[in-house]
Amino acid sequence: MERIVDEGYIEREIRLISKDGNIKWIHDKMKMIYDEYDNPVKLEGVMRDITQRKKAEMKLKYYKKQYQTIFDSAPIGIIIEDKKGNILEVNKAMCEMSNYTKEEIENSNVIDKLVLPEYEDLARENIKKIIKGKDLEFDIKTPQKDGEMKYYYLKETNIELPNGETGIISMHLDVTKRVKQRKKLEMMNFTVNNSKLLIFRSSPEGITEYVNQTVLEKLGYKRDEIVGKNAKMFLKDEEYIEREKFWRKIKENTSMTYERSYKT
């Protein structure tokens, strides 16, 4: 009451409990009315039920808190960017993955901070595509603060930012181990396929599953003439070892060394 006497006007939101026990929110506006001698004589006011608005505000506040919890605790790196690639927000996982602090990475540009020079033009084109509504998924090699290189799987899409503009959410999954294993496997496959040795792989039933290029060159077969066929078809009869005996020896000794002749 002192406030309205001092200021002559008051506006506030009041939480009420109705007769049936429900919570109601009221927006209350009151002003003091004075007589000709400037003495306060009465109050005039308007009350408006704002319960639905308050419920919507509380619901929005809940969702914002829920989003922030998910954003902060997500096991993948997340970056929020504007339409120019300026980093507005990063989560904890992204900081740990890149070795940058939150302060170091926010308010910088994603191209300056996380893109190798050879990928800068691609990154600019991707930003334009995402802002226009295209979702992107790809693997990319990315520098860390300490100079270490990692491979990330990126999934990026556009979002509406709080200011109403279109921005980007970029989700990063560290796939460095997977990519390195794949590259190692590719190198092993290349080495095996180009080896001067004749290399076969067969099932316990004697069905040929793989042969390298040298087998084809030395024996004169096409790949589809060997793969999927029983190895017995291109071994000389006297060189063929019964499957059971062969696999028993492999199991007992883990490997076998011997000479054999092939039909060409």
Phi, psi and omega in degrees: 000323180301322182296314182290329176293317181288317188259340179080001184201145177212144177220130186202166174246131186238136176263121182239157173245119183285173182302324181276006175091359179279150178274133177236143175247131182238133172264120189243126175236124181225150173222153181273137176255132184246152175274185184293346179260011178068030176260136178293129182240331180197169178246141172239139182204167178229133176244136182229134179285117180243025184303313182296320179296318180294322177297318179296319179296317180293323178295316178297319178299320178296314181295322178297317179294320179296315178300315182296323178296314179296315181301313184288327186258000181300139181283354177253156178284136180230132177236134172254124183237157171271186186290351178255003180086009176287132184278117181268325184202143174228154178264177184298317182299321180294322177296316180294322181291322185266348183070012173267151171279164179301320181292327181287329188261327178288145183073007171259179179256139184300327181290320180290328189264321193232013182237130176291150182308322183289347180251005185297315180297319178298318181297319179295319179294321179296320178301315179298316181297317182293317179299327179281353174116004180269131175274140182235144174221129181192162172263143178210146177277131189226134178280146175259174181301321183275006179092349178295146178258135175232159175251127178245143166267121183252137170235120186230141178210165180270155180219163174269126179278163181304331180276004178092349180279163178273131178231195185228137167250124183242118182255129187243128175241126181287113180242026184303314181298317181297316181293318179295320177295320178295317179295321178296318179295319178299320179293320178296318179297320178296316181296316180295315185292332182257008178293148177280352176277153174277117185241125179240154166225127182227160179278167177301339179274000178089009179276127181287125181257332182204143169222147178274176185298327181296324177301315181296319182290319184284322184264346176080011179271159167270158185301317183288351176275346182247307183296129182092355181255159177287136182300338182299334185293334181242018172254142173295144186307317183288345181266350186283129177255129179306139185307312183298317179294318181299309182290331177295319179293320178298316180295323182288321188249354184066342176203163178221142174237124182198167177251146177208162179251148179241151174279136178242000000 
